[in-house]
PDB file of C-alpha atoms and ligand atoms in Angstrom:
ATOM      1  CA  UNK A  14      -2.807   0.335  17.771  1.00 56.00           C
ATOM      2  CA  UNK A  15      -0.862   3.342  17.494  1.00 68.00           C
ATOM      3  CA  UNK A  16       2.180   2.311  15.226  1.00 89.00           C
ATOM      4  CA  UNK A  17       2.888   4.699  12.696  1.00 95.00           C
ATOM      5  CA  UNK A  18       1.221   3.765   9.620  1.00 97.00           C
ATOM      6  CA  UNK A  19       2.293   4.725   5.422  1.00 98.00           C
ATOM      7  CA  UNK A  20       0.804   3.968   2.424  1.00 98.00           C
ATOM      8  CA  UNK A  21       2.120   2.123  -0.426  1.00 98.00           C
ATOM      9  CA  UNK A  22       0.658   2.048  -3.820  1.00 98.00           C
ATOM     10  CA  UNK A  23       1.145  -0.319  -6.502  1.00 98.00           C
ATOM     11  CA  UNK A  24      -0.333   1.196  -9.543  1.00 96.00           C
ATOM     12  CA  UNK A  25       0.352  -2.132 -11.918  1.00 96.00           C
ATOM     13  CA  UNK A  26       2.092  -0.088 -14.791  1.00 94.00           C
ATOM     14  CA  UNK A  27      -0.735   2.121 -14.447  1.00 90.00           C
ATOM     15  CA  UNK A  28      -2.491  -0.118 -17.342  1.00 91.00           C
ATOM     16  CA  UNK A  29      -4.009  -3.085 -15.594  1.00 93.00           C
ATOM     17  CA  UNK A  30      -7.698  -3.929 -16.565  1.00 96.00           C
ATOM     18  CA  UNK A  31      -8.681  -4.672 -12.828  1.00 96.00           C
ATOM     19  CA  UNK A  32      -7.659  -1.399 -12.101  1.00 97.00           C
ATOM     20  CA  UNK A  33      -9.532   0.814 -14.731  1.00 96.00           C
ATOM     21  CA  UNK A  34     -11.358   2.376 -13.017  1.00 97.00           C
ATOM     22  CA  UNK A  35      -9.012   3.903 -10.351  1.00 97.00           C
ATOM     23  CA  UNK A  36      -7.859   7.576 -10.380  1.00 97.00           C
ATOM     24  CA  UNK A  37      -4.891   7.053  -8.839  1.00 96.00           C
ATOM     25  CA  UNK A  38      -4.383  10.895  -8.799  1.00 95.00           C
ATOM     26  CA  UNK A  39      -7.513  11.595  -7.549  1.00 97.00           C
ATOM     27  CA  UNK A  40      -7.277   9.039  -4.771  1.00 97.00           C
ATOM     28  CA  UNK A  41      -4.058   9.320  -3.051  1.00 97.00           C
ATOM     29  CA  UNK A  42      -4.634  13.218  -3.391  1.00 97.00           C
ATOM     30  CA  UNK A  43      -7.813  12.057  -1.312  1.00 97.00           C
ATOM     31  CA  UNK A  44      -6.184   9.819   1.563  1.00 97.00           C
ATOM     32  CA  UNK A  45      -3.236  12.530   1.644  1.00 97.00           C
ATOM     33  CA  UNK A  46      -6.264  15.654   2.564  1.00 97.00           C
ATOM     34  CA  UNK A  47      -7.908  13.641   4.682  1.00 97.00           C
ATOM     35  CA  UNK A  48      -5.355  11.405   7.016  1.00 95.00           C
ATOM     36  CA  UNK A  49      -2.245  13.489   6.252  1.00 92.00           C
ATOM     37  CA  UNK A  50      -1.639  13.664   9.885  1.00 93.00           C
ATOM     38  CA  UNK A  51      -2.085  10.282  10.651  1.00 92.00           C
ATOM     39  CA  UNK A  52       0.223   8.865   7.914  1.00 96.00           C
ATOM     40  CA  UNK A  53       3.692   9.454   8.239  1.00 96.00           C
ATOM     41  CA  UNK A  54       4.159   9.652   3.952  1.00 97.00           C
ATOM     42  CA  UNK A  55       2.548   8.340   0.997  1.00 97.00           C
ATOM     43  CA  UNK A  56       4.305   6.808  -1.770  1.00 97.00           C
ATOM     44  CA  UNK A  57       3.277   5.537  -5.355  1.00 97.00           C
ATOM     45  CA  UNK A  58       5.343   2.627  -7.459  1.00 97.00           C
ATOM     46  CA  UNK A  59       4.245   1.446 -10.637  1.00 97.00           C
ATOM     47  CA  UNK A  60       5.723  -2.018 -10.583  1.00 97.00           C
ATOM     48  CA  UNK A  61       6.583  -2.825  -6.758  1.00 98.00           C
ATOM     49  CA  UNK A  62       7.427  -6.578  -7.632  1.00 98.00           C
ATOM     50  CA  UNK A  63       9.761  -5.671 -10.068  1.00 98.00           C
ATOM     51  CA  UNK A  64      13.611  -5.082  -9.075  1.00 97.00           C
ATOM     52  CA  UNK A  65      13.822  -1.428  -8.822  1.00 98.00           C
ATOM     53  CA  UNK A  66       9.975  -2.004  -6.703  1.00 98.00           C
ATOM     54  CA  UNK A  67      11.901  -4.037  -4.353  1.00 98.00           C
ATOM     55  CA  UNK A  68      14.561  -2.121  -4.316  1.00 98.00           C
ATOM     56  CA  UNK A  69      12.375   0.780  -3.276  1.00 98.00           C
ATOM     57  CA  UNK A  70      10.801  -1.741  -0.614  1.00 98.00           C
ATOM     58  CA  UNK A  71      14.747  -2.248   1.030  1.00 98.00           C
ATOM     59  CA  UNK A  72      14.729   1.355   0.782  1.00 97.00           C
ATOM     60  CA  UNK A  73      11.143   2.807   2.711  1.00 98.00           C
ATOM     61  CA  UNK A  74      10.166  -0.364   4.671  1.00 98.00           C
ATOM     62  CA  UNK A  75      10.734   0.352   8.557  1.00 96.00           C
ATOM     63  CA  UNK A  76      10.050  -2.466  11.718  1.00 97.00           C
ATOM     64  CA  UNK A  77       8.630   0.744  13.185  1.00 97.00           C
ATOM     65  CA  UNK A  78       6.124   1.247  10.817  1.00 97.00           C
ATOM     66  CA  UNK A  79       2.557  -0.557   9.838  1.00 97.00           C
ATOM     67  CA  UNK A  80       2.469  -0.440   6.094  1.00 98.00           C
ATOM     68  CA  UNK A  81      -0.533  -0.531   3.754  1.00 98.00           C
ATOM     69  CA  UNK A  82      -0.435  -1.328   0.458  1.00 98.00           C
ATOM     70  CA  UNK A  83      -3.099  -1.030  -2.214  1.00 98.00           C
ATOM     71  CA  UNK A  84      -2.126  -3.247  -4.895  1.00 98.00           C
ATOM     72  CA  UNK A  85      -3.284  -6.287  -6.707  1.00 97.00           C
ATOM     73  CA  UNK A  86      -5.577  -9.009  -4.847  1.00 97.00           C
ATOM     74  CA  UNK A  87      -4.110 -10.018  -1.439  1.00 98.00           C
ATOM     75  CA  UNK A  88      -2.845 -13.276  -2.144  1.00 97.00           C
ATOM     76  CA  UNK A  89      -1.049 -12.349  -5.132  1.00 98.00           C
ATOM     77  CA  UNK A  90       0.658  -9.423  -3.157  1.00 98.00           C
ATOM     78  CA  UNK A  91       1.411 -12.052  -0.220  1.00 98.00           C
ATOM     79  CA  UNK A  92       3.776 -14.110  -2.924  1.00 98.00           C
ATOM     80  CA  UNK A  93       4.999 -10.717  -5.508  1.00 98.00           C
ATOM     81  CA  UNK A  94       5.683  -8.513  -2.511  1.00 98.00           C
ATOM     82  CA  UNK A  95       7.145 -10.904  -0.321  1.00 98.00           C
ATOM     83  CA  UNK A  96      11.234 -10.402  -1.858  1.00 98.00           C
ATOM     84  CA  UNK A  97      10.614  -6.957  -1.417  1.00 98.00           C
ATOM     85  CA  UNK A  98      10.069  -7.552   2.647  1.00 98.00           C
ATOM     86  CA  UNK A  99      12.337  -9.990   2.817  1.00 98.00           C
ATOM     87  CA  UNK A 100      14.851  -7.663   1.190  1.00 97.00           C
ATOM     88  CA  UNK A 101      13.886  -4.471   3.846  1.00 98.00           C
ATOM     89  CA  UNK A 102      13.979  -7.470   6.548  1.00 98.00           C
ATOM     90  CA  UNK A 103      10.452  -6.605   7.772  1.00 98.00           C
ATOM     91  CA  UNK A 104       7.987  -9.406   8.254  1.00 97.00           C
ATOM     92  CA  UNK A 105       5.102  -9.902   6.523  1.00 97.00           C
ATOM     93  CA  UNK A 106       2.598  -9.646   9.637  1.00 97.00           C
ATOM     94  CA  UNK A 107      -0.759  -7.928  10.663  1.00 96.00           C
ATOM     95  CA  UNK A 108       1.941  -6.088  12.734  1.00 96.00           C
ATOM     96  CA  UNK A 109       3.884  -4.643   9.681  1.00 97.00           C
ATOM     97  CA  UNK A 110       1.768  -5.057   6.888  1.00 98.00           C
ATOM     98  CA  UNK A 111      -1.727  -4.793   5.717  1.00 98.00           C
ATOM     99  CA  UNK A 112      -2.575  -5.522   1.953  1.00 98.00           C
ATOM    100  CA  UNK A 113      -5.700  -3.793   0.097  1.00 98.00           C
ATOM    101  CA  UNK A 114      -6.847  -5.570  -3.200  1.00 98.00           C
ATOM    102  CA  UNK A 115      -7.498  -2.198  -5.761  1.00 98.00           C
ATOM    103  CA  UNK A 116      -8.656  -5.347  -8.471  1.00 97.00           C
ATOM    104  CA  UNK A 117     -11.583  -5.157 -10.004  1.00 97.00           C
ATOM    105  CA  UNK A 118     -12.340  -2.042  -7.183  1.00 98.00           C
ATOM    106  CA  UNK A 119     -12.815   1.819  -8.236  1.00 98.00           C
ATOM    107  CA  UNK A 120     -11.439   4.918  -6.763  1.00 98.00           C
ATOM    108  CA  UNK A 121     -14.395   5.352  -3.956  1.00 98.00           C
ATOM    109  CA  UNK A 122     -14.330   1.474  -3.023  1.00 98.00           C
ATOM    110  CA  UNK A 123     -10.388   1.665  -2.599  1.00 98.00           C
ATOM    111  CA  UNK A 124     -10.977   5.036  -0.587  1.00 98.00           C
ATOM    112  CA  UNK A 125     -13.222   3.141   1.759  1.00 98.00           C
ATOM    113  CA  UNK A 126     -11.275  -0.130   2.133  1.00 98.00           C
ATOM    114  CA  UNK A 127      -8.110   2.603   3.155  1.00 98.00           C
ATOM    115  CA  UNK A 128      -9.630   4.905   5.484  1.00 97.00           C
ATOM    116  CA  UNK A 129     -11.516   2.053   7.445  1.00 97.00           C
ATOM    117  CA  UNK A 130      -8.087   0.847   8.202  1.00 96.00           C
ATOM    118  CA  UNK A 131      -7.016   4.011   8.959  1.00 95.00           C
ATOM    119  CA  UNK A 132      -9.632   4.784  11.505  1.00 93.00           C
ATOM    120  CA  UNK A 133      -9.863   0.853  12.574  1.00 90.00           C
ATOM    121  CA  UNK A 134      -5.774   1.126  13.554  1.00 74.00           C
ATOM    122  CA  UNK A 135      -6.027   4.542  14.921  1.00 69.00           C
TER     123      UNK A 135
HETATM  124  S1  SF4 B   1       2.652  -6.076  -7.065  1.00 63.00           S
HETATM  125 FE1  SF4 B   1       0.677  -6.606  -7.956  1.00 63.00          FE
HETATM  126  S2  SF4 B   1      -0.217  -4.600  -8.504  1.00 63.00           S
HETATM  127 FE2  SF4 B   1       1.994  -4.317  -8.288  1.00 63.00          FE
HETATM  128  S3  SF4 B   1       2.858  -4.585 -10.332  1.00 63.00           S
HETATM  129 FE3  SF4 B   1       3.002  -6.540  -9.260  1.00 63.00          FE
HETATM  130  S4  SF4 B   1       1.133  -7.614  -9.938  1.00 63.00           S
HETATM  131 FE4  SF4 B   1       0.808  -5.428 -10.361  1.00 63.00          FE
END
């Protein structure tokens, strides 16, 4: 596939248990060195299924673009994010969207999970 891609964080307030042990600094510093060119931007929210979240979700989400977020577990971001896409008017397909669970992960596990979708929908 060779849709252009971004990558959405969720940090969860930054003070989620399940998420602990994840340098968020550390990590999207990490994806932006290494697949720069093949994202077109990164972009980090602490509370995406909040109101001002979604209303940065009508803002960035694009048809044209196949974005990943790195949030809580999968399911829960299929029913929390799913305002925020209907909002932006962007379905929430394999086409548009891919989620990545960062609960209960670490910053080297989420790092993995990210670039083999980066290299798998290259
Ligand atoms: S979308 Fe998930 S990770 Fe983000 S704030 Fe809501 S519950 Fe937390």
């Amino acid at each position: 596939m060779n849709k252009k891609k971004a990558v959405l964080f969720c940090s969860c307030s930054g003070a989620c248990p399940s998420m602990a042990n994840i340098d968020f600094w550390s990590l999207v510093e990490r994806i932006r060195l290494d697949f720069g060119d093949k994202v077109e931007f990164l972009a980090l929210h602490p509370r995406l299924c909040e109101e001002d979240g979604e209303r940065l979700m009508k803002q960035i989400l694009n048809p044209a673009i196949l974005f990943i977020t790195p949030a809580c577990a999968e399911k829960r971001q299929e029913k929390l994010l799913k305002d925020g896409f209907e909002k932006a008017n962007v379905p929430m397909d394999p086409e548009h969207w891919i989620p990545v669970s960062m609960a209960s992960e670490n910053t080297e596990s989420v790092y993995q999970k990210i670039k083999a979708i980066l290299e798998k929908e290259d």
